[in-house]
Coordinates of C-alpha atoms in Angstrom, one line a residue:
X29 CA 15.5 5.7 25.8
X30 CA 14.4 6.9 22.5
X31 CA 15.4 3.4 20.9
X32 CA 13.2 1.5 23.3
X33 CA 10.2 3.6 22.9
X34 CA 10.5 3.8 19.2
X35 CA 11.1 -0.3 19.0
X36 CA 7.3 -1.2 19.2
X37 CA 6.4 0.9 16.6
X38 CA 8.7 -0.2 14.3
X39 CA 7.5 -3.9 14.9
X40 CA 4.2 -3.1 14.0
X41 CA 5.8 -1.7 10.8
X42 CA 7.8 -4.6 9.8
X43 CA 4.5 -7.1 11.1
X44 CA 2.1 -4.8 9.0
X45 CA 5.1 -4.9 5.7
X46 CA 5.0 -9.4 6.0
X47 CA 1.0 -9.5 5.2
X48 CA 0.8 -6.5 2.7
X49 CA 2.6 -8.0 -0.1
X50 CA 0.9 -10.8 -2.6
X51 CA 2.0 -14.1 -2.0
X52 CA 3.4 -15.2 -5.8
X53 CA 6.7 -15.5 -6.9
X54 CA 8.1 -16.5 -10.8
X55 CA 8.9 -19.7 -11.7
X56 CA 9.9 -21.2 -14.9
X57 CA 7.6 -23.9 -16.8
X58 CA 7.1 -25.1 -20.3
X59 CA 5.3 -22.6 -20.9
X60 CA 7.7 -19.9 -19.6
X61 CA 7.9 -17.7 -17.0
X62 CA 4.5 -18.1 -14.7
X63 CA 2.9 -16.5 -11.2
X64 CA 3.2 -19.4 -8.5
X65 CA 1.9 -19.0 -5.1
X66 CA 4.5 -19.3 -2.0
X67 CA 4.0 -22.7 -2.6
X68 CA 5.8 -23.0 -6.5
X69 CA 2.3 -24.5 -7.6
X70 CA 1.3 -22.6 -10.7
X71 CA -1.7 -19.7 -10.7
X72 CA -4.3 -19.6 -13.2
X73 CA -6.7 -17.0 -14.5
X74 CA -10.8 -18.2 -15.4
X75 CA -11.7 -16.5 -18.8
X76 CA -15.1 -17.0 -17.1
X77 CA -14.5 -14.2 -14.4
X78 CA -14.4 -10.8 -14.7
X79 CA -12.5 -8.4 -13.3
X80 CA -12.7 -7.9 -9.4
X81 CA -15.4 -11.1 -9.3
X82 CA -14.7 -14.3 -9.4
X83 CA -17.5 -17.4 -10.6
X84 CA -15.8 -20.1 -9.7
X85 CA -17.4 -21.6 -6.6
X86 CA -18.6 -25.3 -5.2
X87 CA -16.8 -27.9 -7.6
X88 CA -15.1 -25.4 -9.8
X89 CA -13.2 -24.1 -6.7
X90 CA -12.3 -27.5 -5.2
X91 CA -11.0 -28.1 -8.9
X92 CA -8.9 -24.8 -8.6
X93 CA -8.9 -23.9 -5.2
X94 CA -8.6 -19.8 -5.1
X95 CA -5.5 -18.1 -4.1
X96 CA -7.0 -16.7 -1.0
X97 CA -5.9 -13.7 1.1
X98 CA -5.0 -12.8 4.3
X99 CA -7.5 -10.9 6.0
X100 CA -4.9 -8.4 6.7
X101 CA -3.7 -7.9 3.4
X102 CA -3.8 -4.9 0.9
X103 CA -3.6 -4.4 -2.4
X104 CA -0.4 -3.7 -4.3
X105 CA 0.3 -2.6 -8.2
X106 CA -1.5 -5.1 -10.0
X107 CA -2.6 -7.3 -7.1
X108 CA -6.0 -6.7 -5.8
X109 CA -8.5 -8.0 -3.8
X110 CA -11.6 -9.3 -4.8
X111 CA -14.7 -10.5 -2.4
X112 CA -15.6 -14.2 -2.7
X113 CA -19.9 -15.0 -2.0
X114 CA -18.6 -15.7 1.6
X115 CA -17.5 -12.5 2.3
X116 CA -13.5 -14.0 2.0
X117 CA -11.4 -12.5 0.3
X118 CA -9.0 -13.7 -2.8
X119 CA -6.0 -12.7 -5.0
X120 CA -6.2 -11.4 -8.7
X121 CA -3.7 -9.8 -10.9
X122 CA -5.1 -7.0 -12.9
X123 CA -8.6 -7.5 -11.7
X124 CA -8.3 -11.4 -12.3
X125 CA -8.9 -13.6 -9.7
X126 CA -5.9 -16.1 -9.2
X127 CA -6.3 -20.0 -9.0
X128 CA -4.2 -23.2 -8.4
X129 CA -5.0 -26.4 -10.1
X130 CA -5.7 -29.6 -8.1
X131 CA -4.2 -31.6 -10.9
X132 CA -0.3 -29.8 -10.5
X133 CA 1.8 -31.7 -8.5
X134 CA 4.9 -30.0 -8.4
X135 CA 6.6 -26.3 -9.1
X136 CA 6.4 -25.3 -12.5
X137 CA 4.0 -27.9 -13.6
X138 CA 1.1 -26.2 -15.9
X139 CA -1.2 -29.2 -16.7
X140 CA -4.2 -26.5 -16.0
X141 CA -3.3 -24.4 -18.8
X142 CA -6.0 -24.8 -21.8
X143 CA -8.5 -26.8 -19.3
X144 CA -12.0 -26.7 -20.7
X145 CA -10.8 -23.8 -23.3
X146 CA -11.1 -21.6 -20.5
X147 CA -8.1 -21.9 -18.0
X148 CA -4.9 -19.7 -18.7
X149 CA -1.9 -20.0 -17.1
X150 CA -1.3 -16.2 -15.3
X151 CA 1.4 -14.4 -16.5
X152 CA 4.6 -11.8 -14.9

């Protein structure tokens, strides 16, 4: 009896566990080991940000469409959240805001790194 009253509450543990976690991995590239999104694509960093605010919007982000978050999700070790104009909310890594770039077509591909002088390639 205890097992079946105990059961729900472990679901919500396990459901609440799935969204709280950032959605990068590692993969390797040319350029080494770099933060991919669940996807493999690549995650870039905007030297034009700062930390916990992203300026990257309109053209920019369809360019390098944010890594956006769940509205469930919560911040872990060096993954935060930061609040996009809309009120959405989006990925960074040590206050960074996290991007993909439109122009990567596969995993490990890092043709976004360098872009415009201000487009680095985010890092383990």
């Amino acid at each position: 009896m205890k097992t079946l009253i105990l059961l729900p509450f472990a679901f919500v543990a396990l459901a609440t566990a799935a969204f709280a976690a950032p959605p990068v991995k590692t993969v390797k590239s040319e350029k080494g080991e770099v933060l991919a999104g669940e996807n493999g694509m690549t995650l870039y960093t905007f030297r034009n940000d700062k930390k916990g605010m992203s300026n990257c919007y309109d053209k920019c982000a369809t360019n390098w469409p944010p890594l956006m978050a769940d509205s469930n999700a919560t911040e872990e070790g060096a993954y935060s959240l930061v609040t996009r104009k809309d009120g959405s909310k989006q990925w960074a890594k040590d206050g960074m805001p996290l991007y993909y770039w439109v122009k990567d077509t596969k995993e490990g591909d890092v043709t976004g790194d360098g872009v415009g002088g201000v487009w680095d390639v985010a890092k383990p």
